[in-house]
Short mmCIF file of C-alpha atoms in Angstrom, two decimals:
data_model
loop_
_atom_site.label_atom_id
_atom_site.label_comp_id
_atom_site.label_asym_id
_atom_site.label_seq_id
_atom_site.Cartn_x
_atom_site.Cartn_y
_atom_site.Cartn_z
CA UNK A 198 59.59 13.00 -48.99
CA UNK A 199 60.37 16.96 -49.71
CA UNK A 200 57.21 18.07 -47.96
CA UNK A 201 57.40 15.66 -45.34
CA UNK A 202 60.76 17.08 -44.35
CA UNK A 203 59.46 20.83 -44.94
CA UNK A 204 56.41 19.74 -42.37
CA UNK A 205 58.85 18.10 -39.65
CA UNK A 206 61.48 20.99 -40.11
CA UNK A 207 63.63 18.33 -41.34
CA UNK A 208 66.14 17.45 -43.88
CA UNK A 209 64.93 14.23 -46.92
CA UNK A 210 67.82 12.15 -45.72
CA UNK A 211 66.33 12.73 -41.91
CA UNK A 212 63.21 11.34 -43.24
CA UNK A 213 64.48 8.68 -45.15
CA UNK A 214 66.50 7.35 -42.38
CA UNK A 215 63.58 7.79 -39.71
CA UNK A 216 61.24 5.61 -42.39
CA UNK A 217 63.96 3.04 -43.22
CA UNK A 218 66.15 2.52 -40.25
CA UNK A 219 68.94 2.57 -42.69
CA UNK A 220 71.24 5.24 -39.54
CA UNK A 221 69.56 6.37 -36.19
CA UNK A 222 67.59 9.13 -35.51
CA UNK A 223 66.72 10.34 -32.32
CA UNK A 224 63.18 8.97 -30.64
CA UNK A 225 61.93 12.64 -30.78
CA UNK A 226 62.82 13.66 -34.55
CA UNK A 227 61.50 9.99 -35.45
CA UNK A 228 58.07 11.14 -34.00
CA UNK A 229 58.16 14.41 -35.72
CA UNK A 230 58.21 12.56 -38.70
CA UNK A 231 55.85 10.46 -38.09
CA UNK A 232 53.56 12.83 -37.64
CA UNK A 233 53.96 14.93 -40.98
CA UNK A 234 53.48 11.65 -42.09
CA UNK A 235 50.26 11.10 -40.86
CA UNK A 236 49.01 14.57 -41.48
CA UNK A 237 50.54 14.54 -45.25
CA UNK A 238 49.35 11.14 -45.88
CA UNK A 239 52.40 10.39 -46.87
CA UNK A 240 53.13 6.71 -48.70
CA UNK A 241 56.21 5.56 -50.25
CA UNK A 242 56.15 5.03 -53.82
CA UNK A 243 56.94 1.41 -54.44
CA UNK A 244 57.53 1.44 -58.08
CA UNK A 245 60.06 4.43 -57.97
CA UNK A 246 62.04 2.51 -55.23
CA UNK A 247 61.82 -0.39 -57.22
CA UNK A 248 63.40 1.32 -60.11
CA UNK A 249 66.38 2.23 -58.06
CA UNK A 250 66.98 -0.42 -55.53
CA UNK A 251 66.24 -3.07 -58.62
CA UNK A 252 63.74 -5.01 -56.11
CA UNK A 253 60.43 -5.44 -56.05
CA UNK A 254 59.75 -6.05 -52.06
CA UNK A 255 58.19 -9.11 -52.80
CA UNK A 256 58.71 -13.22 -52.50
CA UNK A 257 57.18 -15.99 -54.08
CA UNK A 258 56.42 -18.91 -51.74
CA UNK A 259 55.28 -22.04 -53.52
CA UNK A 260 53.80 -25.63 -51.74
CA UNK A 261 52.33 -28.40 -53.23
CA UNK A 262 48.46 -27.61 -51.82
CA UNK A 263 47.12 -24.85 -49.13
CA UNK A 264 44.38 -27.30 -48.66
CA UNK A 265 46.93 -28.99 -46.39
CA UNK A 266 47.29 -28.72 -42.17
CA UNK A 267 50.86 -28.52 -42.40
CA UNK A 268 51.34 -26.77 -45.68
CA UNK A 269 48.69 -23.93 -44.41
CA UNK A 270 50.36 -23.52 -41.25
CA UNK A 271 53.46 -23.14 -42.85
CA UNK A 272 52.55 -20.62 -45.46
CA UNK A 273 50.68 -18.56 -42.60
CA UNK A 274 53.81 -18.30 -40.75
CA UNK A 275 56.10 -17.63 -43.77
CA UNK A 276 54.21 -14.89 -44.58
CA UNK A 277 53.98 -13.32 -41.31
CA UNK A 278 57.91 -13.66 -41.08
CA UNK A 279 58.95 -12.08 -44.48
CA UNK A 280 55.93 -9.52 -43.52
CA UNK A 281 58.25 -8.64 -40.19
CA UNK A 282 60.95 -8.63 -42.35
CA UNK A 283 59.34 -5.67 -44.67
CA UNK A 284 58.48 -8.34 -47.79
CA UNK A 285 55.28 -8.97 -49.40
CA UNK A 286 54.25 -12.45 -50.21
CA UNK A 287 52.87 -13.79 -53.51
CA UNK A 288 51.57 -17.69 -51.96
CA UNK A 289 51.11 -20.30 -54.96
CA UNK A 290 50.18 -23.99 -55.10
CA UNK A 291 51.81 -26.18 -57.32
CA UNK A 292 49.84 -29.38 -56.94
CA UNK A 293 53.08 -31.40 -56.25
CA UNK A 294 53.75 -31.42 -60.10
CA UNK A 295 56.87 -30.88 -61.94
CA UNK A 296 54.84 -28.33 -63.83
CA UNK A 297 53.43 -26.46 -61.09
CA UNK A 298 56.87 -25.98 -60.00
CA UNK A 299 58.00 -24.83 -63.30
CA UNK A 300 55.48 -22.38 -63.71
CA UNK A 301 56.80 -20.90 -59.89
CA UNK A 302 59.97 -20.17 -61.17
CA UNK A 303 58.41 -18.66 -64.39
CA UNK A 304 55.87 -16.52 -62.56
CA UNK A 305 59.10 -15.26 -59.92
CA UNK A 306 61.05 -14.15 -62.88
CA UNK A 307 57.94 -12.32 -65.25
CA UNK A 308 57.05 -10.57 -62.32
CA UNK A 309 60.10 -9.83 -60.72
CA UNK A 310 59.93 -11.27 -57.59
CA UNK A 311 62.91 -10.72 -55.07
CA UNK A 312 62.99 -14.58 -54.64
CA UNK A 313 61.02 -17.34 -53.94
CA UNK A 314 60.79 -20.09 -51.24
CA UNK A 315 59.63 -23.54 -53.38
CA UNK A 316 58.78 -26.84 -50.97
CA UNK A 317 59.58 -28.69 -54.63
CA UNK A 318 58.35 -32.16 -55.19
CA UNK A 319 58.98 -32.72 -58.73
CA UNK A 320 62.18 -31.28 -60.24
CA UNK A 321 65.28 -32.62 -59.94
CA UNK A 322 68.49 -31.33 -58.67
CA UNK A 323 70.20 -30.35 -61.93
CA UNK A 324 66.62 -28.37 -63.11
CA UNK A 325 66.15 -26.47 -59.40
CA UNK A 326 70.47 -25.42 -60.02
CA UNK A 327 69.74 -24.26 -63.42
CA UNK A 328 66.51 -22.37 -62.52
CA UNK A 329 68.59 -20.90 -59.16
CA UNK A 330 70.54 -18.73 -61.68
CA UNK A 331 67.19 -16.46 -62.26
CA UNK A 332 66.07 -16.18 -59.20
CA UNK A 333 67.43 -15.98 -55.86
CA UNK A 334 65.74 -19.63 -53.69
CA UNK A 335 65.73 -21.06 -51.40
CA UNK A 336 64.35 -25.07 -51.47
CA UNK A 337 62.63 -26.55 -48.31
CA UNK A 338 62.20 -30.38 -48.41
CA UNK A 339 64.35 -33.65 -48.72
CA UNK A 340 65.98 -33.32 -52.11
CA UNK A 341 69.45 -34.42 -52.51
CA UNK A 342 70.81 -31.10 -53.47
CA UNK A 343 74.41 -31.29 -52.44
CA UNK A 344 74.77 -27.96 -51.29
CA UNK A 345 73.92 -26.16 -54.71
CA UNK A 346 71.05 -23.91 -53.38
CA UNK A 347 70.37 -22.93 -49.82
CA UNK A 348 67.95 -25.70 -48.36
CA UNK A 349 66.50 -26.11 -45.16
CA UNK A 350 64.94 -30.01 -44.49
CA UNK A 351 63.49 -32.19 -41.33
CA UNK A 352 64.60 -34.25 -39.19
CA UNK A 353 62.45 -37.21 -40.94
CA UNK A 354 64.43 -40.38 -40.56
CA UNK A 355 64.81 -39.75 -37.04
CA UNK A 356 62.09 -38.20 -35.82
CA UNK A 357 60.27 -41.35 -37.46
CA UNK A 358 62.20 -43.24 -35.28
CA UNK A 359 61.21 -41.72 -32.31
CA UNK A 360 58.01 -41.97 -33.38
CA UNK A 361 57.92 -45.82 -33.27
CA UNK A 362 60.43 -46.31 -30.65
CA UNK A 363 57.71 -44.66 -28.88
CA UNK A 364 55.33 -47.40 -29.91
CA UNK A 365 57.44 -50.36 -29.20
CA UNK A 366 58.21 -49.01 -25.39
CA UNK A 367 54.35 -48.57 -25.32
CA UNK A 368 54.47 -52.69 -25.86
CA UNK A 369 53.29 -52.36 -29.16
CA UNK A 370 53.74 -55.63 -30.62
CA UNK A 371 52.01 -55.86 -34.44
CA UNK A 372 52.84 -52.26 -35.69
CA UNK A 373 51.77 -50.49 -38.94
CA UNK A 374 52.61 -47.48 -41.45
CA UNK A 375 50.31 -45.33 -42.64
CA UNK A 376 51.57 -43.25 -45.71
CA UNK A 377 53.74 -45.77 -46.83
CA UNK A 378 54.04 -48.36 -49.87
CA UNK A 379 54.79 -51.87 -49.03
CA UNK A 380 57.56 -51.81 -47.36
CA UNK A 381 59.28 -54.88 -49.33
CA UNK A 382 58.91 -52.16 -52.12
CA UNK A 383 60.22 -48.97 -50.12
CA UNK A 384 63.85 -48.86 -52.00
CA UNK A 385 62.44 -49.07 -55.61
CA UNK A 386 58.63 -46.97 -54.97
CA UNK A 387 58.43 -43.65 -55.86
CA UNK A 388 55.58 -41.20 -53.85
CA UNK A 389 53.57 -38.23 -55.66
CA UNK A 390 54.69 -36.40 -52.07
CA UNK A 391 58.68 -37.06 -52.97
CA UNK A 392 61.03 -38.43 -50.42
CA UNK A 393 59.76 -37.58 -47.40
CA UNK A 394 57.30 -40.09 -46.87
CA UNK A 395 59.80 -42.52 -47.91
CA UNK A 396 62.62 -41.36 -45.47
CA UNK A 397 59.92 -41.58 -42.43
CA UNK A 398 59.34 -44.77 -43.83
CA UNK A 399 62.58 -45.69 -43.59
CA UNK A 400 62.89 -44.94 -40.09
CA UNK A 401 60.03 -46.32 -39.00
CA UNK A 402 61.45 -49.90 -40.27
CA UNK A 403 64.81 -49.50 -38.81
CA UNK A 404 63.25 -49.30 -35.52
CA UNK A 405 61.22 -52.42 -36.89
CA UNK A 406 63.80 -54.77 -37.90
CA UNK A 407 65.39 -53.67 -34.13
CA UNK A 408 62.63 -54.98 -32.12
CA UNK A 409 62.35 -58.27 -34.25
CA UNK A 410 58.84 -57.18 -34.82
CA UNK A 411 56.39 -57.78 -38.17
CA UNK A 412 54.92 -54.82 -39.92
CA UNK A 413 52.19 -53.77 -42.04
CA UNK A 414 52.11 -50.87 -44.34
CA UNK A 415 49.39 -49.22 -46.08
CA UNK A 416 48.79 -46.22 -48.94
CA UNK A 417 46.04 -44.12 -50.49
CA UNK A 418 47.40 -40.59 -50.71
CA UNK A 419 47.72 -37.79 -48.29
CA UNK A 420 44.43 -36.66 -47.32
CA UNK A 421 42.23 -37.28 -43.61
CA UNK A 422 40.09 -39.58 -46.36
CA UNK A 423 43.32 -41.41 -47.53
CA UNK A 424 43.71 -42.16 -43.87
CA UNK A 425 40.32 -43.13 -43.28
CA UNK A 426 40.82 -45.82 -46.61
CA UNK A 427 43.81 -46.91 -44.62
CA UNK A 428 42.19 -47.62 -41.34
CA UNK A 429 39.69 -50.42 -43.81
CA UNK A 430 43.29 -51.47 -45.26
CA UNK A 431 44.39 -52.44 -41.31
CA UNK A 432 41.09 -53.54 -40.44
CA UNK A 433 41.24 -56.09 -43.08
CA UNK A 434 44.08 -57.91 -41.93
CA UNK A 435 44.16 -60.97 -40.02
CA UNK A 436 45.51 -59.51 -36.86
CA UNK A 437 44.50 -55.94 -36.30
CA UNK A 438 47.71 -53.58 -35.46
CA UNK A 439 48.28 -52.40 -32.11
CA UNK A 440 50.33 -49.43 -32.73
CA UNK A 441 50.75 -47.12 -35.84
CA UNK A 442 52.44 -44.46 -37.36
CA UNK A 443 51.28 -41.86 -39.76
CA UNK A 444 53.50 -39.92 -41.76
CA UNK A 445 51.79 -37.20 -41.18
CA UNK A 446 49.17 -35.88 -39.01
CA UNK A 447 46.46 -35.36 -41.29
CA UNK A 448 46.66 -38.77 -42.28
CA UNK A 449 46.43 -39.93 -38.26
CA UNK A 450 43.30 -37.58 -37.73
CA UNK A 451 41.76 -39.68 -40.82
CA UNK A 452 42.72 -42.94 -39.51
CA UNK A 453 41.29 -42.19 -35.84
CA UNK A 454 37.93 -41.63 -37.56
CA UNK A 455 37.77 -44.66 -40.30
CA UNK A 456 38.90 -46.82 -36.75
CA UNK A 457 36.45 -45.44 -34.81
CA UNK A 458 33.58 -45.89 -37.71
CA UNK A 459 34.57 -49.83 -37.22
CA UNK A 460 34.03 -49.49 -33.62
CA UNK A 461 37.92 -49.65 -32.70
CA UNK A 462 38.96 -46.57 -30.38
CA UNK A 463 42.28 -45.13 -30.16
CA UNK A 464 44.24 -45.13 -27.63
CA UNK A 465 42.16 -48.39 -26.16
CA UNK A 466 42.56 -50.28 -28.72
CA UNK A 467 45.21 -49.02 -30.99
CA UNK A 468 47.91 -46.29 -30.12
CA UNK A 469 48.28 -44.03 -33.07
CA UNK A 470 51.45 -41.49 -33.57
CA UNK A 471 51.57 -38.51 -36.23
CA UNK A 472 54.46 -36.49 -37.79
CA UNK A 473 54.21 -32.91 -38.30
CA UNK A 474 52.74 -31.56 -34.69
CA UNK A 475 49.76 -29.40 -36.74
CA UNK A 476 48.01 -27.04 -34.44
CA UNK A 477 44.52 -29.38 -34.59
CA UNK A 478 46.98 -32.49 -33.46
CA UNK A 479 46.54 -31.04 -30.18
CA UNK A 480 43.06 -30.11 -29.72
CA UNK A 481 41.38 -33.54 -31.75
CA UNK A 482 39.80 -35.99 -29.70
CA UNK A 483 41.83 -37.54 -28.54
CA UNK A 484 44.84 -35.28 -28.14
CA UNK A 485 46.98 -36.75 -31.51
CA UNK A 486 51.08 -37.74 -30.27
CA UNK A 487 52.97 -36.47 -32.71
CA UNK A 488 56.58 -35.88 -34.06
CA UNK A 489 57.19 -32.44 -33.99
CA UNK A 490 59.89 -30.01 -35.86
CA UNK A 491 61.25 -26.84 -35.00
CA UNK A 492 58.36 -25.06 -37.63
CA UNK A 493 59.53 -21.82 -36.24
CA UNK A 494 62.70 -22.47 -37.17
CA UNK A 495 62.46 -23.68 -39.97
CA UNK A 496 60.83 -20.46 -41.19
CA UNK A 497 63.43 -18.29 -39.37
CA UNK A 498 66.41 -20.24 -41.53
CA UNK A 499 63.94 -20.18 -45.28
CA UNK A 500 63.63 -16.00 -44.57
CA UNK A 501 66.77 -15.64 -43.35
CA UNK A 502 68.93 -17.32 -46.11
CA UNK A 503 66.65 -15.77 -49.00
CA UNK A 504 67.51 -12.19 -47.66
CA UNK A 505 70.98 -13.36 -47.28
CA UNK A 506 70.63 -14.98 -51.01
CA UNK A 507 68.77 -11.66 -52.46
CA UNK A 508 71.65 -9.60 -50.91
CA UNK A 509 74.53 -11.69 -51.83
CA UNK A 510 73.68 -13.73 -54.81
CA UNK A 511 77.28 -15.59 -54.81
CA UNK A 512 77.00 -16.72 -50.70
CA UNK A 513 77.77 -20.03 -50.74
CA UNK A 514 74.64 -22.38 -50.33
CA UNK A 515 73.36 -23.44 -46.60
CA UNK A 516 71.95 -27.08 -45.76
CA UNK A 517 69.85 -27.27 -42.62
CA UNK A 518 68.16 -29.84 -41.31
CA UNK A 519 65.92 -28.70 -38.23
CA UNK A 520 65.48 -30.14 -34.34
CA UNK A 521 62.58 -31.85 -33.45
CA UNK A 522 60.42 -32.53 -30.07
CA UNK A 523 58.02 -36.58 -29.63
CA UNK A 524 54.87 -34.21 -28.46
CA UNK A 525 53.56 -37.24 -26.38
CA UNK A 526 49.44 -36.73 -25.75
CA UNK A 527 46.12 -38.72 -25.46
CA UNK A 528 46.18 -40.98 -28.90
CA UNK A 529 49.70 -43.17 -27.20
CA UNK A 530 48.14 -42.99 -23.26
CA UNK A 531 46.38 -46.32 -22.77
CA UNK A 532 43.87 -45.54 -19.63
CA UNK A 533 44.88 -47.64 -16.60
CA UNK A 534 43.28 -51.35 -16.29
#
């Protein structure tokens, strides 16, 4: 930083601030700088600041799989944000396992991550307090956390609901679940994906018991071929559905294509609605309706309250739940006649 400021005529605090932002400097001494820079080749020396600022510059993010629509998408833009906001990222998968979440928080602490961002599955609330201690977190998902670590959750009881409200006003009359367990059982089951699926589950039969209508419910994991096993679960029963609602998108897009292997076309036959508003949701054939959160702001809140966290470790904890938008396209649109 010496030379640099002996190229630019400049004093090291002058360069500092023109590299950090930490005060102003004026547009022209800024581009002096930047030029000694280039011509020096100048690069800061991460492990020295590290030593005195007693950071890293890094995150951990955690999720359950990256071989997920929604889970990709949302590590993509996660990454970009903390990128904006001068932090690398350090992306794991945890497999949805109380382990694999575990061995986040372990890897965070070894290597000395700043924080970490954890969509956890499988620890409880009293583990994910104690393990907040080492490192600054914050949790996204539908734990009951009562305010002990900053959290940011969706809108998944009611965006369910307007997911088969949507259905009903359609005049959908025999209505389904898919990504549920029987939903005599819903109270006592317990999902590998944790509460989520059961609170849109939950929302999808308040809206039920409303109308007065009967419903069928069916579950064989989370993937486009557990919702292509599902479709063969509906078309098994006595009285095919005429409306349904995936948990999730990725589910929907594997339903359309076990229907339409059976010869039963969506929306013709059977409206289908998703939950998650995934990029593809828009451009599958046909367009998928979906339920969709605020995703951008949902990242905006997890980056914002881990800086907030990693600078002020006692803050007390945040609990958002994001907004949400019924994305209404081709797969809820019965043609005319």
């Amino acid at each position: 930083m010496r030379d640099v400021a002996a190229e630019a005529g400049v004093s090291p605090m002058t360069v500092s601030n023109a590299l950090t932002g930490k005060r102003p400097v004026s547009e022209q001494t800024r581009r002096l700088v930047m030029a000694a820079v280039e011509r020096l080749g100048y690069q800061v020396n991460v492990a020295a600041r590290s030593l005195r600022q007693g950071r890293t510059g890094v995150v951990g993010i955690a999720v359950p799989t990256l071989d997920s629509h929604y889970y990709s998408q949302l590590s993509h833009h996660l990454v970009r944000s903390f990128a904006r906001a001068g932090l690398a990222c350090v992306v794991e998968e945890t497999r949805a396992s109380r382990e694999g979440e575990l061995a986040a928080f372990r890897d965070s602490r070894l290597n000395a991550y700043d924080g970490l961002v954890i969509a956890a599955l499988g620890l409880n609330e009293r583990e994910i307090n104690a393990l907040s201690r080492e490192v600054p977190v914050v949790v996204l998902g539908e734990q009951e956390l009562h305010q002990s670590v900053d959290h940011v959750s969706m809108p998944n009881v009611d965006g369910a609901e307007a997911a088969t409200r949507l259905l009903v006003e359609r005049g959908c009359s025999r209505v389904a679940i898919v990504g549920s367990p029987p939903l005599d059982q819903l109270e006592s089951a317990t999902l590998p994906e944790g509460a989520a699926f059961s609170l849109r589950a939950r929302g999808f039969l308040r809206v039920v018991e409303e109308a007065g209508l009967k419903a069928a419910a069916s579950y064989a994991g989370v993937t486009q071929a557990a919702g292509a096993r599902c479709a063969l679960d509906l078309l098994r029963l006595p009285q095919l559905p005429d409306g349904v609602f995936c948990v999730t998108d990725t589910l929907a897009f594997g339903l359309v294509r076990g229907l339409a292997d059976h010869g039963v076309r969506v929306p013709e036959d059977v409206l289908v609605i998703g939950y998650d508003d995934v990029e593809d949701a828009r451009y599958h054939i046909p367009s998928l309706s979906s339920i969709a959160p605020d995703h951008q702001g949902l990242v905006d809140h997890a980056v914002h309250l881990l800086r907030r966290r990693i600078a002020a470790p006692s803050a007390t904890p945040q609990d958002v739940t994001v907004p949400f938008r019924l994305v209404e396209r081709e797969s809820t649109r019965r043609p005319p006649g």
